[in-house]
Coordinates of C-alpha atoms in Angstrom, one line a residue:
X18 CA 97.1 106.0 92.7
X19 CA 93.9 107.8 91.8
X20 CA 91.3 106.2 89.7
X21 CA 88.7 108.4 88.0
X22 CA 85.7 106.6 89.4
X23 CA 83.0 107.8 91.8
X24 CA 83.5 104.5 93.8
X25 CA 86.7 106.0 95.1
X26 CA 85.5 109.5 95.6
X27 CA 84.8 109.1 99.3
X28 CA 88.0 107.3 100.3
X29 CA 91.7 108.2 100.0
X30 CA 93.0 104.9 101.3
X31 CA 96.3 103.9 99.7
X32 CA 96.7 107.3 98.2
X33 CA 98.9 110.2 99.2
X34 CA 97.3 112.3 101.8
X35 CA 96.3 115.8 100.6
X36 CA 98.5 118.5 102.2
X37 CA 96.5 120.4 104.9
X38 CA 95.4 123.8 103.6
X39 CA 95.4 126.2 106.5
X40 CA 95.3 129.9 107.0
X41 CA 97.2 129.7 110.2
X42 CA 98.7 127.2 112.7
X43 CA 97.4 128.5 116.0
X44 CA 99.2 125.8 118.0
X45 CA 102.6 124.3 117.3
X46 CA 104.5 124.4 114.0
X47 CA 103.4 123.4 110.5
X48 CA 104.0 119.7 110.0
X49 CA 106.8 118.6 107.6
X50 CA 106.0 117.7 104.0
X51 CA 104.9 114.1 103.5
X52 CA 108.2 113.5 101.6
X53 CA 110.2 114.6 104.6
X54 CA 108.7 112.5 107.3
X55 CA 112.0 110.5 107.7
X56 CA 110.4 107.4 109.1
X57 CA 107.8 109.2 111.2
X58 CA 104.1 108.5 110.6
X59 CA 101.2 110.9 111.1
X60 CA 97.9 110.9 113.0
X61 CA 95.9 113.6 111.0
X62 CA 92.7 114.7 112.6
X63 CA 90.0 116.9 111.1
X64 CA 87.8 118.3 113.8
X65 CA 85.2 121.1 114.3
X66 CA 85.8 123.0 117.6
X67 CA 82.1 124.1 117.5
X68 CA 80.7 120.6 117.3
X69 CA 79.7 118.8 120.5
X70 CA 80.7 115.4 119.1
X71 CA 84.2 116.7 118.3
X72 CA 84.5 118.2 121.7
X73 CA 83.4 114.9 123.3
X74 CA 86.0 112.9 121.3
X75 CA 88.9 115.4 121.9
X76 CA 90.0 113.4 125.0
X77 CA 90.4 110.3 122.8
X78 CA 93.0 112.2 120.6
X79 CA 94.8 113.5 123.7
X80 CA 94.9 109.9 125.1
X81 CA 96.3 108.4 121.9
X82 CA 98.9 111.2 121.5
X83 CA 100.0 110.6 125.1
X84 CA 100.3 106.8 124.7
X85 CA 102.2 107.0 121.4
X86 CA 104.6 109.8 122.4
X87 CA 107.6 107.5 121.9
X88 CA 106.4 105.6 118.9
X89 CA 107.2 108.0 116.0
X90 CA 103.6 109.2 115.6
X91 CA 103.3 112.9 114.7
X92 CA 99.9 114.3 115.6
X93 CA 98.4 117.0 113.4
X94 CA 94.9 118.5 113.8
X95 CA 93.0 120.8 111.5
X96 CA 90.0 122.8 112.5
X97 CA 87.3 122.8 109.8
X98 CA 83.6 123.6 109.6
X99 CA 81.9 126.2 111.7
X100 CA 84.7 126.2 114.2
X101 CA 87.4 127.0 111.7
X102 CA 88.2 130.2 113.4
X103 CA 91.5 131.2 115.0
X104 CA 90.1 132.2 118.3
X105 CA 87.7 129.2 118.5
X106 CA 90.6 126.9 117.7
X107 CA 92.8 128.4 120.3
X108 CA 90.1 128.1 122.9
X109 CA 89.5 124.5 121.9
X110 CA 93.2 123.7 122.3
X111 CA 93.3 125.4 125.7
X112 CA 90.2 123.6 126.9
X113 CA 91.0 120.1 125.8
X114 CA 94.8 120.1 126.1
X115 CA 95.8 120.2 122.4
X116 CA 99.6 120.8 122.5
X117 CA 100.5 119.6 119.0
X118 CA 100.1 121.3 115.6
X119 CA 96.6 122.7 115.2
X120 CA 95.8 124.5 112.0
X121 CA 92.7 126.4 110.9
X122 CA 91.1 125.7 107.5
X123 CA 88.8 128.7 107.0
X124 CA 88.0 127.9 103.3
X125 CA 87.2 124.2 103.8
X126 CA 89.9 123.1 101.4
X127 CA 91.3 120.4 103.6
X128 CA 87.8 119.1 104.5
X129 CA 86.9 118.7 100.8
X130 CA 90.3 117.3 99.8
X131 CA 89.9 114.5 102.3
X132 CA 86.2 113.9 101.5
X133 CA 85.5 113.5 105.2
X134 CA 82.0 112.0 105.6
X135 CA 81.7 113.0 109.2
X136 CA 83.7 114.8 112.0
X137 CA 85.9 114.2 113.8
X138 CA 87.8 112.1 111.3
X139 CA 91.2 110.5 111.7
X140 CA 93.7 109.5 109.1
X141 CA 96.8 107.3 109.7
X142 CA 99.5 108.4 107.3
X143 CA 102.5 106.1 106.7
X144 CA 106.0 107.5 106.4
X145 CA 105.7 107.6 102.6
X146 CA 102.6 109.9 102.9
X147 CA 100.0 107.3 102.0
X148 CA 96.8 107.0 104.0
X149 CA 96.6 103.5 105.5
X150 CA 93.5 103.9 107.7
X151 CA 90.6 106.4 108.0
X152 CA 87.6 106.6 110.2
X153 CA 86.1 107.9 113.4
X154 CA 88.4 108.2 116.4
X155 CA 86.2 105.7 118.3
X156 CA 86.6 103.1 115.5
X157 CA 90.4 102.9 115.8
X158 CA 91.2 100.0 118.1
X159 CA 94.5 99.5 119.9
X160 CA 95.5 96.5 117.8
X161 CA 95.0 98.4 114.5
X162 CA 97.0 101.4 115.7
X163 CA 99.8 99.3 117.2
X164 CA 100.1 97.3 114.0
X165 CA 100.3 100.5 111.9
X166 CA 103.0 101.9 114.2
X167 CA 104.9 98.6 114.1
X168 CA 104.9 98.5 110.3
X169 CA 106.3 102.0 110.2
X170 CA 109.6 100.5 111.4
X171 CA 110.1 99.3 107.9
X172 CA 111.0 102.9 107.0
X173 CA 113.6 103.0 109.8
X174 CA 116.4 100.6 108.7
X175 CA 118.2 100.9 112.0
X176 CA 115.3 99.2 113.7
X177 CA 115.3 96.2 111.3
X178 CA 117.5 93.2 111.4
X179 CA 120.4 93.7 109.0
X180 CA 119.6 90.8 106.7
X181 CA 116.0 91.9 106.4
X182 CA 116.8 95.5 105.6
X183 CA 117.1 94.9 101.8
X184 CA 113.6 93.5 101.9
X185 CA 112.3 96.5 103.9
X186 CA 114.0 98.8 101.4
X187 CA 112.2 97.0 98.5
X188 CA 108.9 97.3 100.4
X189 CA 109.3 101.0 100.9
X190 CA 110.0 101.4 97.2
X191 CA 106.7 99.5 96.4
X192 CA 108.5 96.5 95.0
X193 CA 106.3 94.1 97.0
X194 CA 107.0 90.8 95.2
X195 CA 110.7 91.3 95.4
X196 CA 110.4 92.3 99.1
X197 CA 108.6 89.1 99.9
X198 CA 111.2 87.0 98.2
X199 CA 114.1 88.8 99.8
X200 CA 112.5 88.4 103.3
X201 CA 112.0 84.7 102.7
X202 CA 115.6 84.3 101.8
X203 CA 116.7 86.1 105.0
X204 CA 114.6 83.8 107.1
X205 CA 116.0 80.7 105.3
X206 CA 119.5 82.0 105.8
X207 CA 118.9 82.6 109.5
X208 CA 117.5 79.1 110.0
X209 CA 120.6 77.7 108.1
X210 CA 123.0 79.6 110.4
X211 CA 121.2 78.5 113.6
X212 CA 121.4 74.9 112.4
X213 CA 125.1 75.3 111.9
X214 CA 125.5 76.8 115.3
X215 CA 126.4 80.2 113.9
X216 CA 125.2 83.5 115.3
X217 CA 122.2 85.4 113.8
X218 CA 122.1 89.1 114.1
X219 CA 118.8 90.7 115.1
X220 CA 115.2 89.3 115.2
X221 CA 115.1 88.1 111.6
X222 CA 111.9 86.1 111.8
X223 CA 110.1 88.9 113.7
X224 CA 111.1 91.6 111.2
X225 CA 110.3 89.3 108.2
X226 CA 106.8 88.7 109.7
X227 CA 106.5 92.5 110.1
X228 CA 107.2 92.9 106.4
X229 CA 104.7 90.2 105.6
X230 CA 102.1 92.1 107.6
X231 CA 103.0 95.3 105.7
X232 CA 102.4 93.5 102.4
X233 CA 99.1 92.2 103.7
X234 CA 97.9 95.6 104.8
X235 CA 98.5 97.1 101.4
X236 CA 97.1 94.1 99.5
X237 CA 93.9 94.0 101.6
X238 CA 93.2 97.7 100.9
X239 CA 93.8 97.4 97.2
X240 CA 91.7 94.2 96.9
X241 CA 88.9 96.0 98.8
X242 CA 89.0 98.9 96.5
X243 CA 88.9 96.6 93.5
X244 CA 86.0 94.8 94.9
X245 CA 84.1 98.0 95.4
X246 CA 84.9 99.1 91.9
X247 CA 83.6 95.8 90.6
X248 CA 80.4 96.0 92.6
X249 CA 79.8 99.6 91.4
X250 CA 80.3 98.3 87.8
X251 CA 83.5 100.2 87.2
X252 CA 84.7 96.9 85.8
X253 CA 87.7 98.1 83.7
X254 CA 89.1 100.0 86.6
X255 CA 88.6 96.9 88.8
X256 CA 90.3 94.7 86.2
X257 CA 93.2 97.2 85.9
X258 CA 93.7 97.2 89.7
X259 CA 93.4 93.5 90.1
X260 CA 96.0 92.9 87.3
X261 CA 98.3 95.4 89.1
X262 CA 97.9 93.5 92.4
X263 CA 98.6 90.1 90.7
X264 CA 101.8 91.5 89.1
X265 CA 102.9 93.6 92.1
X266 CA 102.4 90.7 94.6
X267 CA 103.6 87.9 92.4
X268 CA 104.6 84.8 94.3
X269 CA 102.5 85.7 97.3
X270 CA 99.0 84.6 98.5
X271 CA 97.8 88.0 97.3
X272 CA 98.6 87.1 93.7
X273 CA 96.2 84.2 94.0
X274 CA 93.4 86.3 95.5
X275 CA 93.7 88.9 92.8
X276 CA 93.6 86.2 90.1
X277 CA 90.6 84.6 91.6
X278 CA 88.8 88.0 91.6
X279 CA 89.8 88.4 87.9
X280 CA 88.3 85.1 87.1
X281 CA 85.1 86.1 88.8
X282 CA 85.1 89.3 86.8
X283 CA 85.6 87.4 83.5
X284 CA 82.7 85.2 84.4
X285 CA 80.3 88.1 84.9
X286 CA 78.6 88.9 81.6
X287 CA 77.7 92.5 82.6
X288 CA 81.3 93.1 83.8
X289 CA 82.6 91.9 80.4
X290 CA 80.3 94.2 78.6
X291 CA 81.3 97.2 80.9
X292 CA 84.9 96.4 80.2
X293 CA 84.3 96.4 76.5
X294 CA 82.5 99.7 76.7
X295 CA 85.2 101.4 78.9
X296 CA 88.0 100.0 76.7
X297 CA 86.4 101.3 73.6
X298 CA 85.8 104.8 75.1
X299 CA 89.5 104.9 76.1
X300 CA 90.5 104.1 72.5
X301 CA 88.2 106.8 71.1
X302 CA 89.5 109.5 73.4
X303 CA 93.1 108.4 72.8
X304 CA 92.6 108.7 69.1
X305 CA 92.1 112.5 69.3
X306 CA 95.8 113.1 70.1
X307 CA 97.3 115.0 68.5
X308 CA 94.2 117.1 68.2
X309 CA 93.2 118.2 64.7
X310 CA 90.0 118.9 62.9
X311 CA 90.2 115.4 61.3
X312 CA 90.8 113.5 64.6
X313 CA 88.2 115.5 66.5
X314 CA 85.5 114.9 63.8
X315 CA 86.3 111.2 63.7
X316 CA 86.1 111.0 67.5
X317 CA 82.7 112.8 67.4
X318 CA 81.4 110.2 64.9
X319 CA 82.9 107.3 66.9
X320 CA 81.3 108.6 70.1
X321 CA 77.9 108.8 68.4
X322 CA 78.2 105.2 67.4
X323 CA 79.5 104.3 70.9
X324 CA 76.5 105.8 72.6
X325 CA 74.1 103.8 70.5
X326 CA 76.1 100.6 71.2
X327 CA 76.7 101.1 74.9
X328 CA 73.6 102.8 76.1
X329 CA 73.1 102.6 79.9
X330 CA 76.7 101.5 80.4
X331 CA 78.6 102.9 83.4
X332 CA 80.7 105.1 81.2
X333 CA 77.8 106.5 79.1
X334 CA 77.7 109.8 81.0
X335 CA 81.5 110.1 80.6
X336 CA 81.2 109.5 76.9
X337 CA 78.4 112.2 76.5
X338 CA 80.5 114.7 78.4
X339 CA 83.4 114.0 76.1
X340 CA 81.2 114.3 73.1
X341 CA 80.1 117.8 74.1
X342 CA 83.6 118.9 74.8
X343 CA 84.8 117.7 71.4
X344 CA 81.9 119.2 69.5
X345 CA 82.7 122.6 71.1
X346 CA 86.2 122.4 69.4
X347 CA 84.7 122.2 65.9
X348 CA 84.1 125.5 64.1
X349 CA 80.4 126.3 63.6
X350 CA 79.3 123.8 66.3

């Protein structure tokens, strides 16, 4: 999921992690593709071997890697910035005990793809390749890391109670409402069997709670993104996201939270106006396809009217850029 709004430009949460672009892996082997993690999750670190702060926090990475060795966490580090040099990276690894995959990004492609605001920067990547946490190494507390690693079990069916596995499979596929319903059914069935004196295989309630925690982690991220979009006046994008949350988490508490946010958006006059503007701009740009002289000329006229009606809207700049592009398509313009 990638929304075309500056409000999301500095965060890749709930999006697929960019593939590290490296000229060489100076330590270890290249990590697997995100689509081939097979239930593993990733601690991806961007660090600058030249920077004193990165050097000072290297021990934190070593400590976490040591403590999570048996918890299906794959560490991957990429050297960026002034220290993105093969020899400097090797020396950094030797000095601080980096024994896992360490790549060198000489061109800065990985750094810019992740939009890291500072270094070092950590990203927790779920088994489906999505970034579920980002921040400074010092900001990641043990509870957050442990919760992330626990939720990764949902991608490893053998570690989940048999009756909860269908719910976990639905969660992995992004069918959150269905996953919640199926987990509730598994818990109810387990309670029924216990009452009847029948055996229950596995820790049904514990694994169902884990799934609920997984749902909450995704929903909270998406609600936070929608809230930020709304505050930055990307109101239509916020509305689209909130409607997606309400539908995707139907029947859960997160549906109610999304609908409450939608009601607040609908009660905000400026937000309603911004939604009207963004919706109209979408309609105009969609009307160009298939492109012909007639459709382009009409869109140019419509954009002129749009700019007079929606001056100072959040999408005004986007509309002006589109107008220039369309004018360039017309002969003699």
